[in-house]
């Protein structure tokens, strides 16, 4: 039902019935003119399963994204700390030792 109410078709019906110059609104008596087409129960179940799956995937991606942002923020702070404490400076003898090993 939620997905049907949020559908483009249903929202379009509401916009078509909306009135008001400052704030658009639909009068309660006009709600009787709204039509809601519902597919078979089997189709509804399949659609809800797909939508729930996609929603779960979006939540997982959002969590990974947030973890990446946190890791990047920590890395930035580490670089800034090392830069201000002089730890990012590489001594020439250290570079030479690494080049000799490679």
Coordinates of C-alpha atoms in Angstrom, one line a residue:
X1 CA 0.0 0.0 0.0
X2 CA 2.8 2.4 0.9
X3 CA 4.5 1.9 -2.4
X4 CA 1.2 2.4 -4.3
X5 CA 0.6 5.6 -2.4
X6 CA 4.1 6.9 -3.3
X7 CA 3.8 5.9 -6.9
X8 CA 4.1 8.5 -9.6
X9 CA 0.6 7.9 -10.8
X10 CA -1.0 8.4 -7.4
X11 CA 1.1 11.4 -6.6
X12 CA 0.2 12.9 -10.0
X13 CA -3.5 12.5 -9.1
X14 CA -2.9 14.4 -5.8
X15 CA -1.1 17.2 -7.6
X16 CA -4.0 17.5 -10.1
X17 CA -6.4 17.9 -7.2
X18 CA -4.2 20.4 -5.3
X19 CA -5.3 24.0 -5.0
X20 CA -4.1 27.0 -3.1
X21 CA -2.0 30.0 -4.2
X22 CA 0.5 30.0 -1.3
X23 CA 0.5 26.4 -0.1
X24 CA -0.7 23.7 -2.4
X25 CA -3.1 21.3 -0.6
X26 CA -5.8 18.8 -1.5
X27 CA -9.2 19.1 0.2
X28 CA -10.2 16.0 2.1
X29 CA -13.5 15.6 0.2
X30 CA -11.5 15.5 -3.1
X31 CA -9.8 12.3 -1.8
X32 CA -12.9 10.3 -2.9
X33 CA -11.8 11.0 -6.5
X34 CA -8.4 9.3 -6.1
X35 CA -8.1 5.9 -7.7
X36 CA -5.6 3.3 -6.6
X37 CA -4.9 0.4 -8.9
X38 CA -3.5 -2.6 -7.1
X39 CA -1.9 -5.6 -8.9
X40 CA -2.6 -9.2 -7.9
X41 CA -1.5 -10.2 -4.4
X42 CA 1.2 -12.4 -6.0
X43 CA 2.6 -9.5 -8.0
X44 CA 2.5 -7.2 -5.0
X45 CA 4.5 -9.8 -3.0
X46 CA 7.1 -10.1 -5.8
X47 CA 7.4 -6.3 -6.0
X48 CA 7.8 -5.8 -2.3
X49 CA 10.5 -8.5 -2.2
X50 CA 12.4 -6.7 -5.0
X51 CA 12.0 -3.3 -3.4
X52 CA 13.0 -4.7 0.0
X53 CA 16.1 -6.3 -1.5
X54 CA 17.1 -3.0 -3.3
X55 CA 16.5 -1.1 -0.1
X56 CA 18.8 -3.5 1.9
X57 CA 21.5 -3.1 -0.8
X58 CA 21.2 0.7 -0.5
X59 CA 21.6 0.5 3.2
X60 CA 24.6 -1.7 2.9
X61 CA 26.2 0.7 0.3
X62 CA 25.4 3.6 2.6
X63 CA 27.2 1.9 5.5
X64 CA 30.3 1.1 3.4
X65 CA 30.3 4.7 2.2
X66 CA 30.1 6.1 5.7
X67 CA 32.9 3.7 6.8
X68 CA 35.0 5.0 3.9
X69 CA 34.4 8.6 4.8
X70 CA 35.4 7.9 8.4
X71 CA 38.6 6.1 7.3
X72 CA 39.5 9.0 4.9
X73 CA 38.9 11.5 7.7
X74 CA 41.2 9.5 10.0
X75 CA 43.8 9.3 7.3
X76 CA 43.6 13.1 6.7
X77 CA 44.1 13.7 10.4
X78 CA 47.1 11.4 10.5
X79 CA 48.7 13.1 7.5
X80 CA 48.1 16.5 9.1
X81 CA 49.5 15.4 12.4
X82 CA 52.6 13.9 10.7
X83 CA 53.0 17.1 8.6
X84 CA 52.9 19.4 11.6
X85 CA 55.2 17.2 13.7
X86 CA 57.7 16.9 10.9
X87 CA 57.3 13.2 10.5
X88 CA 56.5 13.5 6.8
X89 CA 60.1 14.7 6.1
X90 CA 62.1 11.9 4.5
X91 CA 65.9 11.9 5.1
X92 CA 68.1 11.4 2.1
X93 CA 70.0 8.5 3.6
X94 CA 66.7 6.6 4.2
X95 CA 65.7 7.2 0.6
X96 CA 69.1 5.9 -0.6
X97 CA 68.8 2.8 1.5
X98 CA 65.4 2.0 0.1
X99 CA 66.6 2.5 -3.5
X100 CA 69.6 0.2 -2.9
X101 CA 67.3 -2.6 -1.6
X102 CA 65.0 -2.2 -4.6

